[in-house]
PDB file of C-alpha atoms and ligand atoms in Angstrom:
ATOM      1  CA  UNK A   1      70.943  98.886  90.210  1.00 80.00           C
ATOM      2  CA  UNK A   2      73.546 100.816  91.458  1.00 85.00           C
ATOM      3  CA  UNK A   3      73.379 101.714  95.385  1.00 89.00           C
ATOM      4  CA  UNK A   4      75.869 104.764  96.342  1.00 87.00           C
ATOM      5  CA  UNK A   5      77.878 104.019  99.502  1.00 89.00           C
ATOM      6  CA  UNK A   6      76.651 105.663 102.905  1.00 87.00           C
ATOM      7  CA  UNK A   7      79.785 108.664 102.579  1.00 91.00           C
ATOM      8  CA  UNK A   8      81.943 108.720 100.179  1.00 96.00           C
ATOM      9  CA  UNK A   9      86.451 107.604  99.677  1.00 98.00           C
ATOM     10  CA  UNK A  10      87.460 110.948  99.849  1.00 98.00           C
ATOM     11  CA  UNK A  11      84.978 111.857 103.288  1.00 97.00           C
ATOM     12  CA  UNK A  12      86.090 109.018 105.389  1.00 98.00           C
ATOM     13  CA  UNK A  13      89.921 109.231 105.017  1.00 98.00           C
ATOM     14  CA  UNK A  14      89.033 112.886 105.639  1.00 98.00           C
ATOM     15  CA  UNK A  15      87.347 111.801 108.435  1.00 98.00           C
ATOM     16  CA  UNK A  16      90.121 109.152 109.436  1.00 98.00           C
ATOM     17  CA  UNK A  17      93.030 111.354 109.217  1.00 98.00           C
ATOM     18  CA  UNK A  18      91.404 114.361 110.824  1.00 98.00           C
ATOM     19  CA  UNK A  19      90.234 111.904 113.937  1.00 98.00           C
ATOM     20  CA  UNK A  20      93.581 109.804 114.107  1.00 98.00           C
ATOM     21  CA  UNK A  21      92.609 106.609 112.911  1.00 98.00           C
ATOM     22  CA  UNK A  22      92.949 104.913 109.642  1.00 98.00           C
ATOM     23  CA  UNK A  23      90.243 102.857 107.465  1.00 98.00           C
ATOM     24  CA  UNK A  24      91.114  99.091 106.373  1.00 98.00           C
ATOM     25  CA  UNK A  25      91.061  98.272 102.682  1.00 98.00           C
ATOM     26  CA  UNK A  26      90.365  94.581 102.877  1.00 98.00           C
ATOM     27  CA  UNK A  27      90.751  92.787  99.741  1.00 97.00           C
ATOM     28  CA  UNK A  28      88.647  90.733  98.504  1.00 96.00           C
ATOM     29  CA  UNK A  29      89.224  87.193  97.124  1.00 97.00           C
ATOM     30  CA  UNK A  30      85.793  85.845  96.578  1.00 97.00           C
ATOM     31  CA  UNK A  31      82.139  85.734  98.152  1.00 97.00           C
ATOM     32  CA  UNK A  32      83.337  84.337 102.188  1.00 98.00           C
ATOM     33  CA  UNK A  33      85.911  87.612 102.141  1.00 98.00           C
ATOM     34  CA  UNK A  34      83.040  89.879 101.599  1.00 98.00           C
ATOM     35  CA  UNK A  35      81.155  88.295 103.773  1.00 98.00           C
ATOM     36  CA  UNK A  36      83.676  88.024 106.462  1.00 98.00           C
ATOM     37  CA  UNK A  37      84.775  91.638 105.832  1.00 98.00           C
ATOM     38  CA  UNK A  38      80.995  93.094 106.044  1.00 98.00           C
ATOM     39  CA  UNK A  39      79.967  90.635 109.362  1.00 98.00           C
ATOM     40  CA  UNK A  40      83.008  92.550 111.134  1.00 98.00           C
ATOM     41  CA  UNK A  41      82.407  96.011 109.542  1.00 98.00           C
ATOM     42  CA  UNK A  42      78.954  96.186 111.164  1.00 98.00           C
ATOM     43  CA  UNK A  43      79.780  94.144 114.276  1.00 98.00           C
ATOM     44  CA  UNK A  44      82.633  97.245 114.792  1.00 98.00           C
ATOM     45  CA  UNK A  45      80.701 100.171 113.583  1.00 98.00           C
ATOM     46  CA  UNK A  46      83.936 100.357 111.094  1.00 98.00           C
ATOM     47  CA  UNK A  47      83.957 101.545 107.727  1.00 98.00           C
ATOM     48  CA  UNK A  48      85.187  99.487 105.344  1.00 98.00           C
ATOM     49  CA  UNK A  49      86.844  99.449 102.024  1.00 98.00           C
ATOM     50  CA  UNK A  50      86.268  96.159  99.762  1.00 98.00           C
ATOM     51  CA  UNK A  51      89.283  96.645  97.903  1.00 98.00           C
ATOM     52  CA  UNK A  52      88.904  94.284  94.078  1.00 98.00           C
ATOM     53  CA  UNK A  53      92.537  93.997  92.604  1.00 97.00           C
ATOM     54  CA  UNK A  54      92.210  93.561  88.635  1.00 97.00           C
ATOM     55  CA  UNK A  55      92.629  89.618  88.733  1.00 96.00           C
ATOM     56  CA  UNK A  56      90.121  89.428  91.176  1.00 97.00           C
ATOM     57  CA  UNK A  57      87.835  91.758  89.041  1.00 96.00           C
ATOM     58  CA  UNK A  58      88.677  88.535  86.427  1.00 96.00           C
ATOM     59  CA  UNK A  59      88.113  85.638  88.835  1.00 97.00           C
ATOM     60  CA  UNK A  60      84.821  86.956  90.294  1.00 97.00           C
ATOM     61  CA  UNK A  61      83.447  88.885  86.881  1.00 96.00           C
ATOM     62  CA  UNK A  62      82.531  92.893  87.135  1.00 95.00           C
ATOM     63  CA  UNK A  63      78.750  92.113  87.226  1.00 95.00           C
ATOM     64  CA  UNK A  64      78.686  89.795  90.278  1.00 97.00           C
ATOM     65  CA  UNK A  65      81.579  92.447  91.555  1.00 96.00           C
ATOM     66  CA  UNK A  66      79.039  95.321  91.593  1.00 97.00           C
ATOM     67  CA  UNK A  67      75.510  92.778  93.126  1.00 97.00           C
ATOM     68  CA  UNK A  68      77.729  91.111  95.865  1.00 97.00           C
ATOM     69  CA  UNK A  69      79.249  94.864  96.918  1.00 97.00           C
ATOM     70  CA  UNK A  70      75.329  96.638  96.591  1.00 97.00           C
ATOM     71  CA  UNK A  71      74.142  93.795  98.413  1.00 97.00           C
ATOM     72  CA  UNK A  72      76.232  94.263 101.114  1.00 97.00           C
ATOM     73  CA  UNK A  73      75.873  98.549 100.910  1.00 97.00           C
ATOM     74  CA  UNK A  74      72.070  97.899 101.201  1.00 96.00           C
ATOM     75  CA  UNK A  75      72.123  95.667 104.584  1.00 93.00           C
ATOM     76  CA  UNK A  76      75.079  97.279 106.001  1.00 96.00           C
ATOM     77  CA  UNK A  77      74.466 100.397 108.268  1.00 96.00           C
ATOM     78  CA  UNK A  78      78.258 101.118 108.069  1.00 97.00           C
ATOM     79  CA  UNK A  79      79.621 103.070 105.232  1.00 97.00           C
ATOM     80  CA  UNK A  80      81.446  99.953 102.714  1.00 98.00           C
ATOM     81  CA  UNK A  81      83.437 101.459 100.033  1.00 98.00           C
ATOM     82  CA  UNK A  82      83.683  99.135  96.501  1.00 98.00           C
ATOM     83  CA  UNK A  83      87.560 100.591  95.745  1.00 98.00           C
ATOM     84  CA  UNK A  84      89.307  99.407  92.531  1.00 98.00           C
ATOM     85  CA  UNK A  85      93.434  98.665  93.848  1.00 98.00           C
ATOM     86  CA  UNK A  86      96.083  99.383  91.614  1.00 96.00           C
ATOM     87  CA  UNK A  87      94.007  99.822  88.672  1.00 97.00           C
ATOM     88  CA  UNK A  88      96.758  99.215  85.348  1.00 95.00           C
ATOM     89  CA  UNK A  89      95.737 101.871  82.990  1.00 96.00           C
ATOM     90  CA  UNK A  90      93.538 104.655  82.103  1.00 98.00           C
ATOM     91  CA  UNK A  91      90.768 102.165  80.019  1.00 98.00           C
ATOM     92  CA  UNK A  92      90.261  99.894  82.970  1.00 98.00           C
ATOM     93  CA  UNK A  93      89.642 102.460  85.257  1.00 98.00           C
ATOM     94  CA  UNK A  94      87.267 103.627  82.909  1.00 98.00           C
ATOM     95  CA  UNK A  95      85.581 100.400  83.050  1.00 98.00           C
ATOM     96  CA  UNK A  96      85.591 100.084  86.781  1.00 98.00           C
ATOM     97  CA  UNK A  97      83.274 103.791  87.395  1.00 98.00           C
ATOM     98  CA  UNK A  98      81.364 102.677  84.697  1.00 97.00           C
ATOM     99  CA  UNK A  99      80.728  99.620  86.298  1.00 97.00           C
ATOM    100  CA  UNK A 100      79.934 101.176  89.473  1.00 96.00           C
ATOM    101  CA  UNK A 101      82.914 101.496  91.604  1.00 98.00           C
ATOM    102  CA  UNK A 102      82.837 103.952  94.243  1.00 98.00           C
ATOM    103  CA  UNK A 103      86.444 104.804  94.362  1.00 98.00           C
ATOM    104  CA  UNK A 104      89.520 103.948  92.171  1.00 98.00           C
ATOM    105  CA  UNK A 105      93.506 103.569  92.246  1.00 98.00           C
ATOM    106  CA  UNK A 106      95.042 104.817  89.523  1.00 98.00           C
ATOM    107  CA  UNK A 107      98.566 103.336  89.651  1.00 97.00           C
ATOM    108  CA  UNK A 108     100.804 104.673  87.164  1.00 96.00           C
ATOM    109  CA  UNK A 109     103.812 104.481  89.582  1.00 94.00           C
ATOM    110  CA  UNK A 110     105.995 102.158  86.749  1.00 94.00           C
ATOM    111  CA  UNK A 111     105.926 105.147  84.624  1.00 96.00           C
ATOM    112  CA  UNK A 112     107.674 108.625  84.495  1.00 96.00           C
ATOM    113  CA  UNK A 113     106.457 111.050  86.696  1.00 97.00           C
ATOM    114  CA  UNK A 114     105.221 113.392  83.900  1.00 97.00           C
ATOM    115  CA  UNK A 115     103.253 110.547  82.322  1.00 98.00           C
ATOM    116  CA  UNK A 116     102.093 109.519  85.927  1.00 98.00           C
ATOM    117  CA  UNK A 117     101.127 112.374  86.736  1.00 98.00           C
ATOM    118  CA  UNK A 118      99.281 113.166  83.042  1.00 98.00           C
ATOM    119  CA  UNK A 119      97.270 109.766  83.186  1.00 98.00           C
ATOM    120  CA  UNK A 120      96.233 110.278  86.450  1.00 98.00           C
ATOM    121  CA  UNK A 121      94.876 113.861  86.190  1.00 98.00           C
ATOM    122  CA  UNK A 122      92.890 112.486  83.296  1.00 98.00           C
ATOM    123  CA  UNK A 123      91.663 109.833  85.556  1.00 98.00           C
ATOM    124  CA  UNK A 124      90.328 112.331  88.528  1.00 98.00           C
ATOM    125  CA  UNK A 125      88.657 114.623  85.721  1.00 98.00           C
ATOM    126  CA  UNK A 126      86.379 111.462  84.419  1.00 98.00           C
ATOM    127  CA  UNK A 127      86.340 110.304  88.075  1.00 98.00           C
ATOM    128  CA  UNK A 128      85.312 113.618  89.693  1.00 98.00           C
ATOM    129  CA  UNK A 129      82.672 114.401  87.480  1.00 98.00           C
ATOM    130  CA  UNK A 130      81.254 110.465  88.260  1.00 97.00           C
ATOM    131  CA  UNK A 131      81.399 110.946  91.871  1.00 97.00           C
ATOM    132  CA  UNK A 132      84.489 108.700  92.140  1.00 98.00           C
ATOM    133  CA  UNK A 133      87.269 109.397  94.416  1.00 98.00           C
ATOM    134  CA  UNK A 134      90.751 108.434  93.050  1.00 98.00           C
ATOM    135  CA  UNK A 135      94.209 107.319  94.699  1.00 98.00           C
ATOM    136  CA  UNK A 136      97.175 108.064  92.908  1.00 98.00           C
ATOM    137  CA  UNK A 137     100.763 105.987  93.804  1.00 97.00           C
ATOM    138  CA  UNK A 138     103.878 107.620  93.615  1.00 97.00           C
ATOM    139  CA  UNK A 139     107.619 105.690  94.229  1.00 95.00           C
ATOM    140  CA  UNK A 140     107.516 102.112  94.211  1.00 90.00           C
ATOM    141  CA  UNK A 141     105.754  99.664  96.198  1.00 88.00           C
ATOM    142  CA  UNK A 142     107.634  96.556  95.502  1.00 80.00           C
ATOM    143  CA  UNK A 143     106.681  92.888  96.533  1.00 81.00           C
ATOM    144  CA  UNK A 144     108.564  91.224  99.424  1.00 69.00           C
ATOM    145  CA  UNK A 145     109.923  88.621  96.685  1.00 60.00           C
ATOM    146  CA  UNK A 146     111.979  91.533  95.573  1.00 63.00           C
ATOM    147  CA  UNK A 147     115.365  90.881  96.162  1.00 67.00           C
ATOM    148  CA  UNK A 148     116.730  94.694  96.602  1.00 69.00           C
ATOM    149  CA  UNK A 149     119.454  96.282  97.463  1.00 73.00           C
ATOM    150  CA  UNK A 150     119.897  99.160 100.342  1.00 70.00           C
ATOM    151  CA  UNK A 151     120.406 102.062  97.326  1.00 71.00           C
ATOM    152  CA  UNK A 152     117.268 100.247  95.599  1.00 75.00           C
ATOM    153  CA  UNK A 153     115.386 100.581  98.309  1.00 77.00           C
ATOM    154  CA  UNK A 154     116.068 104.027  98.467  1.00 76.00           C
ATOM    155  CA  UNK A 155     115.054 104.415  95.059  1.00 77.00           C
ATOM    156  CA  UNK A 156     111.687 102.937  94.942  1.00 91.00           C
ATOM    157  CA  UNK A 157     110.879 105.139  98.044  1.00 95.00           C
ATOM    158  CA  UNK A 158     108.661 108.340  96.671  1.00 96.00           C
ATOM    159  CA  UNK A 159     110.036 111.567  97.056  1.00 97.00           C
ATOM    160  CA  UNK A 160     108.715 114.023  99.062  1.00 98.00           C
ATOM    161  CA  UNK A 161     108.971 117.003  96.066  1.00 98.00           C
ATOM    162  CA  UNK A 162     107.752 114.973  93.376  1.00 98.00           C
ATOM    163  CA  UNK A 163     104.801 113.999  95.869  1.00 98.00           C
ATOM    164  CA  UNK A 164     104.056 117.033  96.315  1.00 98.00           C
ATOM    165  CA  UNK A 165     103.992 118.090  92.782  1.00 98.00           C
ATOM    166  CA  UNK A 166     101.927 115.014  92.240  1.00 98.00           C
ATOM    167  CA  UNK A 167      99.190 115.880  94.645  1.00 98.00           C
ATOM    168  CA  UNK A 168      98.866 119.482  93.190  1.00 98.00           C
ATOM    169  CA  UNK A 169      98.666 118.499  89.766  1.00 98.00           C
ATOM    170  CA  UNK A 170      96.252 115.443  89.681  1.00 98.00           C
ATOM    171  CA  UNK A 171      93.564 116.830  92.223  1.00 98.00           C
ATOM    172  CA  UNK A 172      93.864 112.965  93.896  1.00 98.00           C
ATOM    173  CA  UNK A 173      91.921 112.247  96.970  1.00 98.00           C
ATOM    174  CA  UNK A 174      94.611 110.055  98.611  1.00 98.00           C
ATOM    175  CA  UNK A 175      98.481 109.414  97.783  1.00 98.00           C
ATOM    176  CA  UNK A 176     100.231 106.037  98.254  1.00 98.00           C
ATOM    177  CA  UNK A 177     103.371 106.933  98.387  1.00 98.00           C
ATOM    178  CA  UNK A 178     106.186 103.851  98.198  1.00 97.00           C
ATOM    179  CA  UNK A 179     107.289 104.541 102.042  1.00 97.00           C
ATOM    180  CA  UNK A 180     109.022 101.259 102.461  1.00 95.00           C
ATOM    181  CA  UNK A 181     106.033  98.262 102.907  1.00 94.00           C
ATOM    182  CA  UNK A 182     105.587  95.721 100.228  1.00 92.00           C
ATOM    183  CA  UNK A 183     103.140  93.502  99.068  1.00 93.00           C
ATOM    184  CA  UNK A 184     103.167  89.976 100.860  1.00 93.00           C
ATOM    185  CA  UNK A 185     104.612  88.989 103.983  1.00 89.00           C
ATOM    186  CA  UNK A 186     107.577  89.806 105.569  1.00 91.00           C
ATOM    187  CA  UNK A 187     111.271  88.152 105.897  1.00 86.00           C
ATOM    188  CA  UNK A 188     112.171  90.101 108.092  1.00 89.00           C
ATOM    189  CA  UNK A 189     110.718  93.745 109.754  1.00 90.00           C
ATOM    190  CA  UNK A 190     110.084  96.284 107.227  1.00 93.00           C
ATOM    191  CA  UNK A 191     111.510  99.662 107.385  1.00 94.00           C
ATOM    192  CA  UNK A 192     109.181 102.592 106.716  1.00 96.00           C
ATOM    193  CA  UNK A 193     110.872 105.412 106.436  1.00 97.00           C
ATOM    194  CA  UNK A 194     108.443 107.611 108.465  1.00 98.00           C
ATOM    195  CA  UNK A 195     110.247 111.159 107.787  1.00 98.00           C
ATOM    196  CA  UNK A 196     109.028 110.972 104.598  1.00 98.00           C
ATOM    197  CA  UNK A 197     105.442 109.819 105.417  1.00 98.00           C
ATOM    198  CA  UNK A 198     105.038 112.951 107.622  1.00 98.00           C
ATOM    199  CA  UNK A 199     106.745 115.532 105.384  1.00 98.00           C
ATOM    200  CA  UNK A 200     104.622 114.062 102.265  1.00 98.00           C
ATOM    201  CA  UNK A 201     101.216 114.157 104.473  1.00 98.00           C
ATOM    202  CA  UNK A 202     102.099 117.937 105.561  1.00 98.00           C
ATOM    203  CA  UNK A 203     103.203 119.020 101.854  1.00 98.00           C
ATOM    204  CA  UNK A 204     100.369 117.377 100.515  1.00 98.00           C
ATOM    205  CA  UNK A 205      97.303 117.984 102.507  1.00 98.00           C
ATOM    206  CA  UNK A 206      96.341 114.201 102.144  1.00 98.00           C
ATOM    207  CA  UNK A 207      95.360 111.598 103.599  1.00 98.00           C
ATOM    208  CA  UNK A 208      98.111 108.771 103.220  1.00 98.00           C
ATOM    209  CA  UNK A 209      97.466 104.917 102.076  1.00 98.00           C
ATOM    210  CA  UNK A 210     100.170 102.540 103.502  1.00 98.00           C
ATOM    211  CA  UNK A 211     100.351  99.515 101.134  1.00 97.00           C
ATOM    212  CA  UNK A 212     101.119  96.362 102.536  1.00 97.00           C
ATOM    213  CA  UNK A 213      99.833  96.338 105.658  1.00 97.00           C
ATOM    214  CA  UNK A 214      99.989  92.335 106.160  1.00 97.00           C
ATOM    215  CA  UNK A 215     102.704  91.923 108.776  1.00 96.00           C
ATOM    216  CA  UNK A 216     103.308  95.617 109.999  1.00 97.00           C
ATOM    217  CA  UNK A 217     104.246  95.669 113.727  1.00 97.00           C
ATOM    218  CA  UNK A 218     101.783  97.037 115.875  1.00 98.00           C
ATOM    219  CA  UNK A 219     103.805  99.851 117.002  1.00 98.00           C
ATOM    220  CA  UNK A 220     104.909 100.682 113.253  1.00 98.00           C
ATOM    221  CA  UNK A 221     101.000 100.810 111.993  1.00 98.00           C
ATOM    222  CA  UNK A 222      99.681 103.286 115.243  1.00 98.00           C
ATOM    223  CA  UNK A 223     103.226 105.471 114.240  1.00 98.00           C
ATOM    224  CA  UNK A 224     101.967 105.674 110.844  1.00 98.00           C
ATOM    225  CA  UNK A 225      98.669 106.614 111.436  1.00 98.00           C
ATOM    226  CA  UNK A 226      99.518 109.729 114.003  1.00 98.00           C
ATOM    227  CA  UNK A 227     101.950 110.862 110.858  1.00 98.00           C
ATOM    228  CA  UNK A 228      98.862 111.146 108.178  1.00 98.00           C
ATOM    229  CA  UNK A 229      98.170 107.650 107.445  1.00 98.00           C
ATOM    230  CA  UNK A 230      94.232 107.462 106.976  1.00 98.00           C
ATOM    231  CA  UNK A 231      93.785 103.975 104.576  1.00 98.00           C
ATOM    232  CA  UNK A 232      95.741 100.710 105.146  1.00 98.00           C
ATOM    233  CA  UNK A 233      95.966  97.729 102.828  1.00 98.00           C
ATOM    234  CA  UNK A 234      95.698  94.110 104.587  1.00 98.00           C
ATOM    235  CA  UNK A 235      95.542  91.541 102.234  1.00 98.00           C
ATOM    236  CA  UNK A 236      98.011  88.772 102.369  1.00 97.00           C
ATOM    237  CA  UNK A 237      97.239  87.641 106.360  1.00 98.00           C
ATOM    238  CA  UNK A 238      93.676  87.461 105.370  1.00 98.00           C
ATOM    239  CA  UNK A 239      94.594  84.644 102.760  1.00 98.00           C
ATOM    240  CA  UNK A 240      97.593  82.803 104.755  1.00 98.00           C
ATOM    241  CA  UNK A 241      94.951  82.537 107.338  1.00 98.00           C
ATOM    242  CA  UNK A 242      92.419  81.519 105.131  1.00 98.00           C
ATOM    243  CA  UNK A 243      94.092  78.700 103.218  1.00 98.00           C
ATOM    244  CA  UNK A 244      95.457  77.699 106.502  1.00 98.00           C
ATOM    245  CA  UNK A 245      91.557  76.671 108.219  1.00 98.00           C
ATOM    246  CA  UNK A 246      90.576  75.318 104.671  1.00 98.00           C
ATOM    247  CA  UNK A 247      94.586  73.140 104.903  1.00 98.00           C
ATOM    248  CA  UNK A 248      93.733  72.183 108.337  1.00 98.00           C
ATOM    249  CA  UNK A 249      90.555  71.324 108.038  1.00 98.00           C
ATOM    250  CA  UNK A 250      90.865  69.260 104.975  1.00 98.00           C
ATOM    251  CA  UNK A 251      93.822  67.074 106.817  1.00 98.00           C
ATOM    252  CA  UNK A 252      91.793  66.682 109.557  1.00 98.00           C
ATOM    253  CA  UNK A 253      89.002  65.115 107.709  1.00 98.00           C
ATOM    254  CA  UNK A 254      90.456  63.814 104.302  1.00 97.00           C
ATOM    255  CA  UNK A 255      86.916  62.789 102.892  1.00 98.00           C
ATOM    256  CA  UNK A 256      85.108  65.743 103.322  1.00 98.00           C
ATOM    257  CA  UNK A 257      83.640  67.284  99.901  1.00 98.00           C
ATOM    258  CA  UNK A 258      81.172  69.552 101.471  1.00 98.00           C
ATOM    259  CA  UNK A 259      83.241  72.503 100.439  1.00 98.00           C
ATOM    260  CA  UNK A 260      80.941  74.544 102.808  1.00 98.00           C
ATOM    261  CA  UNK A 261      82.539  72.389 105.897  1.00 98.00           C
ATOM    262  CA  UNK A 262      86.003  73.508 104.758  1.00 98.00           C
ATOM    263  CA  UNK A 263      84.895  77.345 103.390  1.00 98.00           C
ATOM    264  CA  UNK A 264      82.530  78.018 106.405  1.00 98.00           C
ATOM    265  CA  UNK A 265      85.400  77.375 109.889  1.00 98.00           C
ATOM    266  CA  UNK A 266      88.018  79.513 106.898  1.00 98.00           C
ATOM    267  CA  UNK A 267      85.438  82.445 106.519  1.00 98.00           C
ATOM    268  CA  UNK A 268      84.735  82.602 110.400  1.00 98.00           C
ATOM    269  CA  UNK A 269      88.691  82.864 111.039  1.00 98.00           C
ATOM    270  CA  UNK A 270      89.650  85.937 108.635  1.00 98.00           C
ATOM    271  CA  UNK A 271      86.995  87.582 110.467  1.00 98.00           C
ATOM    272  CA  UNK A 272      89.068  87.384 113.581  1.00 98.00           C
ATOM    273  CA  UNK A 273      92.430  89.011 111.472  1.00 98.00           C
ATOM    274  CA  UNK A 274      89.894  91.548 110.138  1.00 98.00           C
ATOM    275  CA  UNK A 275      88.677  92.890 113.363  1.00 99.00           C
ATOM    276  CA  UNK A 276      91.993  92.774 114.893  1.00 98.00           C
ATOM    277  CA  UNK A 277      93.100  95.322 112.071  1.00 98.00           C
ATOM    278  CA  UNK A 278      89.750  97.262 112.383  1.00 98.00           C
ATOM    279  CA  UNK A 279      90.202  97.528 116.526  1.00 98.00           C
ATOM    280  CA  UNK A 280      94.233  98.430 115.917  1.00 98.00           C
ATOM    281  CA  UNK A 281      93.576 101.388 113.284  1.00 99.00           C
ATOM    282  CA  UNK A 282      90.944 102.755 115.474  1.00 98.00           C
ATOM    283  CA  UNK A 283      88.154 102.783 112.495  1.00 98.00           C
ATOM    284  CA  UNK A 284      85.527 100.615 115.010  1.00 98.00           C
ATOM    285  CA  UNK A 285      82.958 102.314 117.210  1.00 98.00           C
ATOM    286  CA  UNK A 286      82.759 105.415 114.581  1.00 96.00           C
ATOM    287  CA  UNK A 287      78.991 104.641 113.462  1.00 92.00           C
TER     288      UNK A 287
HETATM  289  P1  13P B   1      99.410  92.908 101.702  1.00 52.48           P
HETATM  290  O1  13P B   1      98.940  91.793 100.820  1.00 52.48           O
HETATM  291  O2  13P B   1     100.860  92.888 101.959  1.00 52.48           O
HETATM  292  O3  13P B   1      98.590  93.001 102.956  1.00 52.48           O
HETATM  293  O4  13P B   1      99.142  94.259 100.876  1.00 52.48           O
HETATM  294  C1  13P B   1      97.855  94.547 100.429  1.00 52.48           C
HETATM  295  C2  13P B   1      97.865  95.726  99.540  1.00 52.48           C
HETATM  296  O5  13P B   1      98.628  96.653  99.707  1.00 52.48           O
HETATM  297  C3  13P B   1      96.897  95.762  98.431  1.00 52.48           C
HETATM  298  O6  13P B   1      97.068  96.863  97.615  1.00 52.48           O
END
């Protein structure tokens, strides 16, 4: 049974971006993350977006994927959004609307920009005519175990022509343009370069998805969202805080193998990182 989310991708970053405040992608790493994320979604009135990364699609399996999320869709009175992130190639996306994912990442950003932009136009056709919303990446968004220089930074970043080009020739929903963040936490602060965040949101119409959201000052994320930024991507500080509780509490009490005792206190404290996100982007009180 497949039970359609309360408004669709493409509606609430509409929605976001035209109200000044972005919607969380929270990713999720297993049954107390969707739990955790859909407690705070309703407790905020927030939107959310249950964003499944490929290996997770692997480690949980497509089938429980698509129960857990309508489960969750049925009992929440808050718009939750199953979103597949940085979906690999054309086939798996496939698989992932076929499945019954409400919205998908095509992320074709390792290849030219011709064959970027051809895959992922193919992708919004099939998409489109599901009732999927798609997010295309442009630049790239490296990981923070990069080691890169100042000139390859500059080079990963996404241009604000060829974004532009991009958006009018796929028919995406919502551009992730490589503006700086990465994947993972931090060394030191990152630098977004927020002339091009504005200039691609103008040119482009859309909203914008800022990767890497673990570890953003404060300051940087509300900057971002008054320049077009109407999705952001927490992942990593839900999981250092998670395997911190289950650490903790395991060192506290070395014999425990209730794996609820250890799961349970881990579950309750993402919820905490979640809402603070949720409260910061603005997305709470909107239903
Ligand atoms: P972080 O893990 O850095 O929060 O990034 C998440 C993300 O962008 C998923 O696509």
């Amino acid at each position: 049974m497949y039970v359609p989310p309360k408004a669709s991708y493409a509606e609430v970053l509409k929605d976001a971006v035209k109200n000044g405040y972005a919607v969380g992608q929270f990713n999720l790493n297993g049954l107390e993350y969707l739990q955790a994320i859909v407690e705070v979604a309703e407790e905020e009135r927030s939107p959310v977006i249950l964003g499944v990364s490929v290996s997770s699609t692997k480690y949980i399996g497509l089938d429980y994927l698509i129960a857990l999320a309508n489960a969750a869709k049925l009992k929440a009175r808050v718009p939750i959004i199953l979103h597949l992130d940085h979906g690999p190639d054309f086939d798996f996306v496939m698989k992932a609307i076929r499945a019954g994912f409400d919205s998908v990442m095509y992320d074709g950003s390792e290849h030219p920009l011709e064959e970027n932009i051809a895959t992922t136009r193919r992708v919004v056709e099939a998409a489109h005519a599901a009732g999927v919303s798609v997010e295309g990446e442009i630049g790239r968004i490296g990981g923070t175990e990069d080691e890169v220089s100042v000139d390859e930074r500059e080079a990963m970043l996404a241009r604000v022509d060829e974004a532009e080009r991009f958006a009018r020739e796929t028919g995406i929903d919502a551009i992730a343009p490589a503006l700086g963040t990465a994947h993972g936490m931090y060394k030191g602060r990152p630098e977004i370069a927020f002339d091009r965040l504005e200039a691609i949101h103008k040119r482009t119409g859309l909203p914008v998805v800022l990767h890497g959201g673990s570890g953003v000052p404060e300051e940087d994320i509300r900057r971002a969202i008054a320049l077009g930024v109407g999705k952001i991507n927490v992942n990593t500080e839900s999981q250092v805080e998670f395997s911190r509780v289950v650490r903790k509490t395991l060192e506290e009490k070395p014999d425990l193998y209730d794996s609820r005792k250890y799961l349970g206190p881990a579950r309750e404290a993402i919820k905490e990182i979640i809402r603070a996100k949720i409260r910061l982007f603005g997305s709470n009180n909107r239903f």
